[in-house]
Amino acid sequence: MLIDKNISPDNFVYLNAAYVLGVLLRDHELSLADLYVEVRRVRRMSFSMFTLCLDWLYLINAITITNETIALCSSNN
């Protein structure tokens, strides 16, 4: 579940995913490790929450994940 009334909004996947998107908007394309380091600079986030965010963003077609990089999807898709 993405939204649960019994937990803090800071623990919502969609809120944390916004921070991941913010980093990708600034840096465009990063490796998994570099993206995590940059996200941690702006938001305290566990690696498990980070991977949930990546899963969510991939499922909604907001990011692409290749063997080496994570990038925003183009607006032409």
PDB file of N, CA, C and O in Angstrom:
ATOM      1  N   MET A   1       0.839  -1.180   0.000  1.00  0.00           N
ATOM      2  CA  MET A   1       0.000   0.000   0.000  1.00  0.00           C
ATOM      3  C   MET A   1       0.883   1.241   0.000  1.00  0.00           C
ATOM      4  O   MET A   1       1.845   1.325   0.743  1.00  0.00           O
ATOM      5  N   LEU A   2       0.552   2.189  -0.803  1.00  0.00           N
ATOM      6  CA  LEU A   2       1.336   3.419  -0.889  1.00  0.00           C
ATOM      7  C   LEU A   2       0.980   4.420   0.191  1.00  0.00           C
ATOM      8  O   LEU A   2       1.812   5.180   0.633  1.00  0.00           O
ATOM      9  N   ILE A   3      -0.281   4.450   0.607  1.00  0.00           N
ATOM     10  CA  ILE A   3      -0.731   5.404   1.606  1.00  0.00           C
ATOM     11  C   ILE A   3      -1.428   4.645   2.726  1.00  0.00           C
ATOM     12  O   ILE A   3      -2.379   3.912   2.489  1.00  0.00           O
ATOM     13  N   ASP A   4      -0.950   4.853   3.934  1.00  0.00           N
ATOM     14  CA  ASP A   4      -1.541   4.218   5.103  1.00  0.00           C
ATOM     15  C   ASP A   4      -1.738   5.288   6.160  1.00  0.00           C
ATOM     16  O   ASP A   4      -0.808   6.008   6.502  1.00  0.00           O
ATOM     17  N   LYS A   5      -2.925   5.389   6.705  1.00  0.00           N
ATOM     18  CA  LYS A   5      -3.224   6.457   7.661  1.00  0.00           C
ATOM     19  C   LYS A   5      -2.498   6.276   8.991  1.00  0.00           C
ATOM     20  O   LYS A   5      -2.440   7.188   9.790  1.00  0.00           O
ATOM     21  N   ASN A   6      -1.899   5.119   9.225  1.00  0.00           N
ATOM     22  CA  ASN A   6      -1.256   4.843  10.495  1.00  0.00           C
ATOM     23  C   ASN A   6       0.247   5.101  10.514  1.00  0.00           C
ATOM     24  O   ASN A   6       0.886   4.842  11.526  1.00  0.00           O
ATOM     25  N   ILE A   7       0.823   5.554   9.422  1.00  0.00           N
ATOM     26  CA  ILE A   7       2.260   5.836   9.418  1.00  0.00           C
ATOM     27  C   ILE A   7       2.511   7.287   9.061  1.00  0.00           C
ATOM     28  O   ILE A   7       1.668   7.966   8.486  1.00  0.00           O
ATOM     29  N   SER A   8       3.691   7.736   9.391  1.00  0.00           N
ATOM     30  CA  SER A   8       4.087   9.109   9.116  1.00  0.00           C
ATOM     31  C   SER A   8       4.195   9.336   7.605  1.00  0.00           C
ATOM     32  O   SER A   8       4.683   8.463   6.887  1.00  0.00           O
ATOM     33  N   PRO A   9       3.786  10.501   7.131  1.00  0.00           N
ATOM     34  CA  PRO A   9       3.919  10.796   5.696  1.00  0.00           C
ATOM     35  C   PRO A   9       5.359  10.706   5.198  1.00  0.00           C
ATOM     36  O   PRO A   9       5.599  10.448   4.026  1.00  0.00           O
ATOM     37  N   ASP A  10       6.329  10.874   6.093  1.00  0.00           N
ATOM     38  CA  ASP A  10       7.737  10.761   5.698  1.00  0.00           C
ATOM     39  C   ASP A  10       8.094   9.364   5.223  1.00  0.00           C
ATOM     40  O   ASP A  10       9.097   9.174   4.556  1.00  0.00           O
ATOM     41  N   ASN A  11       7.277   8.375   5.568  1.00  0.00           N
ATOM     42  CA  ASN A  11       7.543   6.996   5.176  1.00  0.00           C
ATOM     43  C   ASN A  11       6.781   6.566   3.927  1.00  0.00           C
ATOM     44  O   ASN A  11       6.838   5.403   3.548  1.00  0.00           O
ATOM     45  N   PHE A  12       6.059   7.468   3.292  1.00  0.00           N
ATOM     46  CA  PHE A  12       5.331   7.138   2.075  1.00  0.00           C
ATOM     47  C   PHE A  12       6.292   7.009   0.896  1.00  0.00           C
ATOM     48  O   PHE A  12       7.190   7.828   0.721  1.00  0.00           O
ATOM     49  N   VAL A  13       6.056   6.009   0.091  1.00  0.00           N
ATOM     50  CA  VAL A  13       6.900   5.793  -1.082  1.00  0.00           C
ATOM     51  C   VAL A  13       6.801   6.977  -2.038  1.00  0.00           C
ATOM     52  O   VAL A  13       7.818   7.459  -2.540  1.00  0.00           O
ATOM     53  N   TYR A  14       5.603   7.470  -2.294  1.00  0.00           N
ATOM     54  CA  TYR A  14       5.467   8.535  -3.296  1.00  0.00           C
ATOM     55  C   TYR A  14       6.153   9.816  -2.847  1.00  0.00           C
ATOM     56  O   TYR A  14       6.680  10.561  -3.673  1.00  0.00           O
ATOM     57  N   LEU A  15       6.201  10.104  -1.554  1.00  0.00           N
ATOM     58  CA  LEU A  15       6.894  11.296  -1.071  1.00  0.00           C
ATOM     59  C   LEU A  15       8.398  11.149  -1.254  1.00  0.00           C
ATOM     60  O   LEU A  15       9.068  12.048  -1.772  1.00  0.00           O
ATOM     61  N   ASN A  16       8.933  10.007  -0.870  1.00  0.00           N
ATOM     62  CA  ASN A  16      10.360   9.772  -1.025  1.00  0.00           C
ATOM     63  C   ASN A  16      10.765   9.686  -2.493  1.00  0.00           C
ATOM     64  O   ASN A  16      11.851  10.113  -2.872  1.00  0.00           O
ATOM     65  N   ALA A  17       9.876   9.158  -3.321  1.00  0.00           N
ATOM     66  CA  ALA A  17      10.163   9.078  -4.757  1.00  0.00           C
ATOM     67  C   ALA A  17      10.296  10.467  -5.368  1.00  0.00           C
ATOM     68  O   ALA A  17      11.036  10.652  -6.337  1.00  0.00           O
ATOM     69  N   ALA A  18       9.613  11.443  -4.802  1.00  0.00           N
ATOM     70  CA  ALA A  18       9.734  12.817  -5.296  1.00  0.00           C
ATOM     71  C   ALA A  18      11.159  13.337  -5.107  1.00  0.00           C
ATOM     72  O   ALA A  18      11.672  14.083  -5.956  1.00  0.00           O
ATOM     73  N   TYR A  19      11.812  12.939  -4.038  1.00  0.00           N
ATOM     74  CA  TYR A  19      13.203  13.342  -3.823  1.00  0.00           C
ATOM     75  C   TYR A  19      14.126  12.676  -4.846  1.00  0.00           C
ATOM     76  O   TYR A  19      15.069  13.289  -5.339  1.00  0.00           O
ATOM     77  N   VAL A  20      13.851  11.413  -5.154  1.00  0.00           N
ATOM     78  CA  VAL A  20      14.633  10.714  -6.181  1.00  0.00           C
ATOM     79  C   VAL A  20      14.461  11.426  -7.521  1.00  0.00           C
ATOM     80  O   VAL A  20      15.434  11.679  -8.238  1.00  0.00           O
ATOM     81  N   LEU A  21      13.226  11.769  -7.857  1.00  0.00           N
ATOM     82  CA  LEU A  21      12.980  12.495  -9.107  1.00  0.00           C
ATOM     83  C   LEU A  21      13.676  13.843  -9.124  1.00  0.00           C
ATOM     84  O   LEU A  21      14.206  14.265 -10.155  1.00  0.00           O
ATOM     85  N   GLY A  22      13.684  14.520  -7.989  1.00  0.00           N
ATOM     86  CA  GLY A  22      14.360  15.818  -7.901  1.00  0.00           C
ATOM     87  C   GLY A  22      15.837  15.719  -8.228  1.00  0.00           C
ATOM     88  O   GLY A  22      16.384  16.548  -8.956  1.00  0.00           O
ATOM     89  N   VAL A  23      16.478  14.688  -7.722  1.00  0.00           N
ATOM     90  CA  VAL A  23      17.902  14.475  -8.021  1.00  0.00           C
ATOM     91  C   VAL A  23      18.077  14.167  -9.502  1.00  0.00           C
ATOM     92  O   VAL A  23      18.993  14.688 -10.157  1.00  0.00           O
ATOM     93  N   LEU A  24      17.212  13.328 -10.057  1.00  0.00           N
ATOM     94  CA  LEU A  24      17.329  12.989 -11.477  1.00  0.00           C
ATOM     95  C   LEU A  24      17.028  14.183 -12.379  1.00  0.00           C
ATOM     96  O   LEU A  24      17.610  14.298 -13.461  1.00  0.00           O
ATOM     97  N   LEU A  25      16.143  15.055 -11.956  1.00  0.00           N
ATOM     98  CA  LEU A  25      15.896  16.272 -12.745  1.00  0.00           C
ATOM     99  C   LEU A  25      17.143  17.147 -12.798  1.00  0.00           C
ATOM    100  O   LEU A  25      17.410  17.786 -13.806  1.00  0.00           O
ATOM    101  N   ARG A  26      17.881  17.157 -11.723  1.00  0.00           N
ATOM    102  CA  ARG A  26      19.098  17.967 -11.653  1.00  0.00           C
ATOM    103  C   ARG A  26      20.258  17.305 -12.396  1.00  0.00           C
ATOM    104  O   ARG A  26      20.979  17.960 -13.136  1.00  0.00           O
ATOM    105  N   ASP A  27      20.441  16.004 -12.202  1.00  0.00           N
ATOM    106  CA  ASP A  27      21.615  15.306 -12.734  1.00  0.00           C
ATOM    107  C   ASP A  27      21.336  14.464 -13.973  1.00  0.00           C
ATOM    108  O   ASP A  27      22.263  13.933 -14.572  1.00  0.00           O
ATOM    109  N   HIS A  28      20.091  14.292 -14.348  1.00  0.00           N
ATOM    110  CA  HIS A  28      19.642  13.613 -15.567  1.00  0.00           C
ATOM    111  C   HIS A  28      19.857  12.102 -15.590  1.00  0.00           C
ATOM    112  O   HIS A  28      18.945  11.374 -15.892  1.00  0.00           O
ATOM    113  N   GLU A  29      21.060  11.636 -15.293  1.00  0.00           N
ATOM    114  CA  GLU A  29      21.354  10.205 -15.403  1.00  0.00           C
ATOM    115  C   GLU A  29      22.494   9.863 -14.457  1.00  0.00           C
ATOM    116  O   GLU A  29      23.529  10.520 -14.472  1.00  0.00           O
ATOM    117  N   LEU A  30      22.290   8.837 -13.623  1.00  0.00           N
ATOM    118  CA  LEU A  30      23.305   8.448 -12.649  1.00  0.00           C
ATOM    119  C   LEU A  30      23.327   6.930 -12.493  1.00  0.00           C
ATOM    120  O   LEU A  30      22.336   6.252 -12.771  1.00  0.00           O
ATOM    121  N   SER A  31      24.443   6.430 -11.998  1.00  0.00           N
ATOM    122  CA  SER A  31      24.495   5.018 -11.627  1.00  0.00           C
ATOM    123  C   SER A  31      23.682   4.836 -10.356  1.00  0.00           C
ATOM    124  O   SER A  31      23.353   5.799  -9.655  1.00  0.00           O
ATOM    125  N   LEU A  32      23.360   3.610 -10.034  1.00  0.00           N
ATOM    126  CA  LEU A  32      22.572   3.313  -8.844  1.00  0.00           C
ATOM    127  C   LEU A  32      23.257   3.859  -7.590  1.00  0.00           C
ATOM    128  O   LEU A  32      22.630   4.537  -6.770  1.00  0.00           O
ATOM    129  N   ALA A  33      24.534   3.583  -7.444  1.00  0.00           N
ATOM    130  CA  ALA A  33      25.269   4.026  -6.258  1.00  0.00           C
ATOM    131  C   ALA A  33      25.334   5.551  -6.182  1.00  0.00           C
ATOM    132  O   ALA A  33      25.114   6.137  -5.114  1.00  0.00           O
ATOM    133  N   ASP A  34      25.638   6.194  -7.304  1.00  0.00           N
ATOM    134  CA  ASP A  34      25.723   7.652  -7.313  1.00  0.00           C
ATOM    135  C   ASP A  34      24.372   8.296  -7.024  1.00  0.00           C
ATOM    136  O   ASP A  34      24.294   9.294  -6.311  1.00  0.00           O
ATOM    137  N   LEU A  35      23.314   7.716  -7.566  1.00  0.00           N
ATOM    138  CA  LEU A  35      21.981   8.247  -7.317  1.00  0.00           C
ATOM    139  C   LEU A  35      21.635   8.138  -5.834  1.00  0.00           C
ATOM    140  O   LEU A  35      21.121   9.088  -5.235  1.00  0.00           O
ATOM    141  N   TYR A  36      21.944   7.009  -5.225  1.00  0.00           N
ATOM    142  CA  TYR A  36      21.658   6.842  -3.801  1.00  0.00           C
ATOM    143  C   TYR A  36      22.444   7.850  -2.954  1.00  0.00           C
ATOM    144  O   TYR A  36      21.896   8.458  -2.038  1.00  0.00           O
ATOM    145  N   VAL A  37      23.704   8.055  -3.286  1.00  0.00           N
ATOM    146  CA  VAL A  37      24.524   9.032  -2.552  1.00  0.00           C
ATOM    147  C   VAL A  37      23.923  10.426  -2.676  1.00  0.00           C
ATOM    148  O   VAL A  37      23.812  11.158  -1.679  1.00  0.00           O
ATOM    149  N   GLU A  38      23.515  10.804  -3.871  1.00  0.00           N
ATOM    150  CA  GLU A  38      22.948  12.138  -4.085  1.00  0.00           C
ATOM    151  C   GLU A  38      21.597  12.300  -3.393  1.00  0.00           C
ATOM    152  O   GLU A  38      21.298  13.357  -2.839  1.00  0.00           O
ATOM    153  N   VAL A  39      20.783  11.257  -3.411  1.00  0.00           N
ATOM    154  CA  VAL A  39      19.490  11.313  -2.713  1.00  0.00           C
ATOM    155  C   VAL A  39      19.727  11.458  -1.216  1.00  0.00           C
ATOM    156  O   VAL A  39      19.054  12.249  -0.546  1.00  0.00           O
ATOM    157  N   ARG A  40      20.704  10.737  -0.682  1.00  0.00           N
ATOM    158  CA  ARG A  40      21.001  10.814   0.751  1.00  0.00           C
ATOM    159  C   ARG A  40      21.505  12.204   1.154  1.00  0.00           C
ATOM    160  O   ARG A  40      21.403  12.587   2.315  1.00  0.00           O
ATOM    161  N   ARG A  41      22.029  12.964   0.222  1.00  0.00           N
ATOM    162  CA  ARG A  41      22.466  14.329   0.537  1.00  0.00           C
ATOM    163  C   ARG A  41      21.279  15.256   0.790  1.00  0.00           C
ATOM    164  O   ARG A  41      21.397  16.222   1.525  1.00  0.00           O
ATOM    165  N   VAL A  42      20.145  14.969   0.152  1.00  0.00           N
ATOM    166  CA  VAL A  42      18.980  15.842   0.309  1.00  0.00           C
ATOM    167  C   VAL A  42      17.892  15.231   1.188  1.00  0.00           C
ATOM    168  O   VAL A  42      17.020  15.940   1.676  1.00  0.00           O
ATOM    169  N   ARG A  43      17.940  13.923   1.397  1.00  0.00           N
ATOM    170  CA  ARG A  43      16.876  13.252   2.167  1.00  0.00           C
ATOM    171  C   ARG A  43      17.436  12.023   2.864  1.00  0.00           C
ATOM    172  O   ARG A  43      18.046  11.162   2.212  1.00  0.00           O
ATOM    173  N   ARG A  44      17.224  11.932   4.155  1.00  0.00           N
ATOM    174  CA  ARG A  44      17.645  10.741   4.889  1.00  0.00           C
ATOM    175  C   ARG A  44      16.700   9.603   4.506  1.00  0.00           C
ATOM    176  O   ARG A  44      15.495   9.669   4.768  1.00  0.00           O
ATOM    177  N   MET A  45      17.244   8.586   3.860  1.00  0.00           N
ATOM    178  CA  MET A  45      16.411   7.509   3.321  1.00  0.00           C
ATOM    179  C   MET A  45      17.190   6.195   3.380  1.00  0.00           C
ATOM    180  O   MET A  45      18.366   6.151   3.018  1.00  0.00           O
ATOM    181  N   SER A  46      16.530   5.137   3.831  1.00  0.00           N
ATOM    182  CA  SER A  46      17.176   3.827   3.844  1.00  0.00           C
ATOM    183  C   SER A  46      17.302   3.306   2.411  1.00  0.00           C
ATOM    184  O   SER A  46      16.578   3.740   1.512  1.00  0.00           O
ATOM    185  N   PHE A  47      18.206   2.352   2.241  1.00  0.00           N
ATOM    186  CA  PHE A  47      18.369   1.783   0.908  1.00  0.00           C
ATOM    187  C   PHE A  47      17.121   1.005   0.500  1.00  0.00           C
ATOM    188  O   PHE A  47      16.748   1.002  -0.672  1.00  0.00           O
ATOM    189  N   SER A  48      16.448   0.375   1.451  1.00  0.00           N
ATOM    190  CA  SER A  48      15.221  -0.361   1.098  1.00  0.00           C
ATOM    191  C   SER A  48      14.123   0.598   0.630  1.00  0.00           C
ATOM    192  O   SER A  48      13.408   0.292  -0.324  1.00  0.00           O
ATOM    193  N   MET A  49      13.990   1.750   1.273  1.00  0.00           N
ATOM    194  CA  MET A  49      13.018   2.745   0.807  1.00  0.00           C
ATOM    195  C   MET A  49      13.431   3.263  -0.569  1.00  0.00           C
ATOM    196  O   MET A  49      12.593   3.452  -1.456  1.00  0.00           O
ATOM    197  N   PHE A  50      14.710   3.478  -0.767  1.00  0.00           N
ATOM    198  CA  PHE A  50      15.226   3.936  -2.062  1.00  0.00           C
ATOM    199  C   PHE A  50      14.861   2.955  -3.174  1.00  0.00           C
ATOM    200  O   PHE A  50      14.384   3.359  -4.234  1.00  0.00           O
ATOM    201  N   THR A  51      15.045   1.665  -2.915  1.00  0.00           N
ATOM    202  CA  THR A  51      14.717   0.675  -3.949  1.00  0.00           C
ATOM    203  C   THR A  51      13.211   0.590  -4.183  1.00  0.00           C
ATOM    204  O   THR A  51      12.783   0.383  -5.327  1.00  0.00           O
ATOM    205  N   LEU A  52      12.406   0.766  -3.138  1.00  0.00           N
ATOM    206  CA  LEU A  52      10.960   0.822  -3.330  1.00  0.00           C
ATOM    207  C   LEU A  52      10.576   2.010  -4.206  1.00  0.00           C
ATOM    208  O   LEU A  52       9.693   1.911  -5.067  1.00  0.00           O
ATOM    209  N   CYS A  53      11.249   3.133  -3.996  1.00  0.00           N
ATOM    210  CA  CYS A  53      10.996   4.324  -4.822  1.00  0.00           C
ATOM    211  C   CYS A  53      11.346   4.057  -6.279  1.00  0.00           C
ATOM    212  O   CYS A  53      10.585   4.432  -7.185  1.00  0.00           O
ATOM    213  N   LEU A  54      12.491   3.413  -6.496  1.00  0.00           N
ATOM    214  CA  LEU A  54      12.875   3.089  -7.873  1.00  0.00           C
ATOM    215  C   LEU A  54      11.857   2.157  -8.513  1.00  0.00           C
ATOM    216  O   LEU A  54      11.492   2.342  -9.682  1.00  0.00           O
ATOM    217  N   ASP A  55      11.403   1.159  -7.768  1.00  0.00           N
ATOM    218  CA  ASP A  55      10.375   0.245  -8.290  1.00  0.00           C
ATOM    219  C   ASP A  55       9.120   1.014  -8.674  1.00  0.00           C
ATOM    220  O   ASP A  55       8.557   0.809  -9.753  1.00  0.00           O
ATOM    221  N   TRP A  56       8.659   1.886  -7.793  1.00  0.00           N
ATOM    222  CA  TRP A  56       7.446   2.677  -8.037  1.00  0.00           C
ATOM    223  C   TRP A  56       7.622   3.567  -9.266  1.00  0.00           C
ATOM    224  O   TRP A  56       6.760   3.609 -10.149  1.00  0.00           O
ATOM    225  N   LEU A  57       8.747   4.268  -9.340  1.00  0.00           N
ATOM    226  CA  LEU A  57       8.987   5.175 -10.464  1.00  0.00           C
ATOM    227  C   LEU A  57       9.093   4.415 -11.784  1.00  0.00           C
ATOM    228  O   LEU A  57       8.626   4.883 -12.823  1.00  0.00           O
ATOM    229  N   TYR A  58       9.661   3.222 -11.733  1.00  0.00           N
ATOM    230  CA  TYR A  58       9.745   2.396 -12.936  1.00  0.00           C
ATOM    231  C   TYR A  58       8.359   1.915 -13.362  1.00  0.00           C
ATOM    232  O   TYR A  58       8.010   1.946 -14.545  1.00  0.00           O
ATOM    233  N   LEU A  59       7.558   1.500 -12.394  1.00  0.00           N
ATOM    234  CA  LEU A  59       6.209   1.008 -12.707  1.00  0.00           C
ATOM    235  C   LEU A  59       5.312   2.084 -13.308  1.00  0.00           C
ATOM    236  O   LEU A  59       4.452   1.776 -14.139  1.00  0.00           O
ATOM    237  N   ILE A  60       5.500   3.323 -12.901  1.00  0.00           N
ATOM    238  CA  ILE A  60       4.673   4.394 -13.458  1.00  0.00           C
ATOM    239  C   ILE A  60       5.348   5.047 -14.664  1.00  0.00           C
ATOM    240  O   ILE A  60       4.905   6.089 -15.131  1.00  0.00           O
ATOM    241  N   ASN A  61       6.422   4.419 -15.153  1.00  0.00           N
ATOM    242  CA  ASN A  61       7.119   4.855 -16.360  1.00  0.00           C
ATOM    243  C   ASN A  61       7.729   6.259 -16.223  1.00  0.00           C
ATOM    244  O   ASN A  61       7.755   7.031 -17.174  1.00  0.00           O
ATOM    245  N   ALA A  62       8.229   6.560 -15.022  1.00  0.00           N
ATOM    246  CA  ALA A  62       8.880   7.850 -14.803  1.00  0.00           C
ATOM    247  C   ALA A  62      10.382   7.762 -14.997  1.00  0.00           C
ATOM    248  O   ALA A  62      11.036   8.768 -15.296  1.00  0.00           O
ATOM    249  N   ILE A  63      10.956   6.558 -14.827  1.00  0.00           N
ATOM    250  CA  ILE A  63      12.389   6.372 -14.996  1.00  0.00           C
ATOM    251  C   ILE A  63      12.664   5.153 -15.858  1.00  0.00           C
ATOM    252  O   ILE A  63      11.818   4.278 -16.003  1.00  0.00           O
ATOM    253  N   THR A  64      13.866   5.135 -16.410  1.00  0.00           N
ATOM    254  CA  THR A  64      14.354   3.949 -17.104  1.00  0.00           C
ATOM    255  C   THR A  64      15.547   3.427 -16.318  1.00  0.00           C
ATOM    256  O   THR A  64      16.315   4.200 -15.752  1.00  0.00           O
ATOM    257  N   ILE A  65      15.677   2.126 -16.293  1.00  0.00           N
ATOM    258  CA  ILE A  65      16.782   1.493 -15.585  1.00  0.00           C
ATOM    259  C   ILE A  65      17.496   0.584 -16.568  1.00  0.00           C
ATOM    260  O   ILE A  65      16.888  -0.321 -17.144  1.00  0.00           O
ATOM    261  N   THR A  66      18.772   0.861 -16.786  1.00  0.00           N
ATOM    262  CA  THR A  66      19.590  -0.007 -17.634  1.00  0.00           C
ATOM    263  C   THR A  66      20.614  -0.698 -16.742  1.00  0.00           C
ATOM    264  O   THR A  66      20.617  -0.511 -15.530  1.00  0.00           O
ATOM    265  N   ASN A  67      21.497  -1.457 -17.344  1.00  0.00           N
ATOM    266  CA  ASN A  67      22.513  -2.160 -16.565  1.00  0.00           C
ATOM    267  C   ASN A  67      23.416  -1.201 -15.800  1.00  0.00           C
ATOM    268  O   ASN A  67      23.940  -1.553 -14.754  1.00  0.00           O
ATOM    269  N   GLU A  68      23.605  -0.009 -16.318  1.00  0.00           N
ATOM    270  CA  GLU A  68      24.573   0.895 -15.709  1.00  0.00           C
ATOM    271  C   GLU A  68      23.976   2.186 -15.161  1.00  0.00           C
ATOM    272  O   GLU A  68      24.593   2.812 -14.305  1.00  0.00           O
ATOM    273  N   THR A  69      22.819   2.617 -15.648  1.00  0.00           N
ATOM    274  CA  THR A  69      22.329   3.919 -15.241  1.00  0.00           C
ATOM    275  C   THR A  69      20.819   3.927 -14.968  1.00  0.00           C
ATOM    276  O   THR A  69      20.081   3.071 -15.416  1.00  0.00           O
ATOM    277  N   ILE A  70      20.439   4.955 -14.252  1.00  0.00           N
ATOM    278  CA  ILE A  70      19.032   5.250 -13.989  1.00  0.00           C
ATOM    279  C   ILE A  70      18.796   6.661 -14.523  1.00  0.00           C
ATOM    280  O   ILE A  70      19.568   7.578 -14.225  1.00  0.00           O
ATOM    281  N   ALA A  71      17.762   6.828 -15.324  1.00  0.00           N
ATOM    282  CA  ALA A  71      17.502   8.120 -15.947  1.00  0.00           C
ATOM    283  C   ALA A  71      16.005   8.372 -16.009  1.00  0.00           C
ATOM    284  O   ALA A  71      15.200   7.443 -15.914  1.00  0.00           O
ATOM    285  N   LEU A  72      15.649   9.624 -16.179  1.00  0.00           N
ATOM    286  CA  LEU A  72      14.240   9.976 -16.387  1.00  0.00           C
ATOM    287  C   LEU A  72      13.787   9.491 -17.749  1.00  0.00           C
ATOM    288  O   LEU A  72      14.575   9.501 -18.706  1.00  0.00           O
ATOM    289  N   CYS A  73      12.552   9.072 -17.842  1.00  0.00           N
ATOM    290  CA  CYS A  73      11.991   8.730 -19.148  1.00  0.00           C
ATOM    291  C   CYS A  73      11.803  10.015 -19.941  1.00  0.00           C
ATOM    292  O   CYS A  73      11.542  11.074 -19.365  1.00  0.00           O
ATOM    293  N   SER A  74      11.920   9.918 -21.229  1.00  0.00           N
ATOM    294  CA  SER A  74      11.694  11.100 -22.047  1.00  0.00           C
ATOM    295  C   SER A  74      10.212  11.417 -22.086  1.00  0.00           C
ATOM    296  O   SER A  74       9.369  10.547 -21.922  1.00  0.00           O
ATOM    297  N   SER A  75       9.880  12.657 -22.306  1.00  0.00           N
ATOM    298  CA  SER A  75       8.482  13.074 -22.330  1.00  0.00           C
ATOM    299  C   SER A  75       7.784  12.632 -23.610  1.00  0.00           C
ATOM    300  O   SER A  75       6.582  12.793 -23.755  1.00  0.00           O
ATOM    301  N   ASN A  76       8.512  12.066 -24.552  1.00  0.00           N
ATOM    302  CA  ASN A  76       7.926  11.623 -25.819  1.00  0.00           C
ATOM    303  C   ASN A  76       7.242  10.269 -25.699  1.00  0.00           C
ATOM    304  O   ASN A  76       6.560   9.853 -26.601  1.00  0.00           O
ATOM    305  N   ASN A  77       7.449   9.547 -24.578  1.00  0.00           N
ATOM    306  CA  ASN A  77       6.856   8.211 -24.416  1.00  0.00           C
ATOM    307  C   ASN A  77       5.408   8.278 -24.075  1.00  0.00           C
ATOM    308  O   ASN A  77       4.878   9.018 -23.417  1.00  0.00           O
TER     309      ASN A  77
END
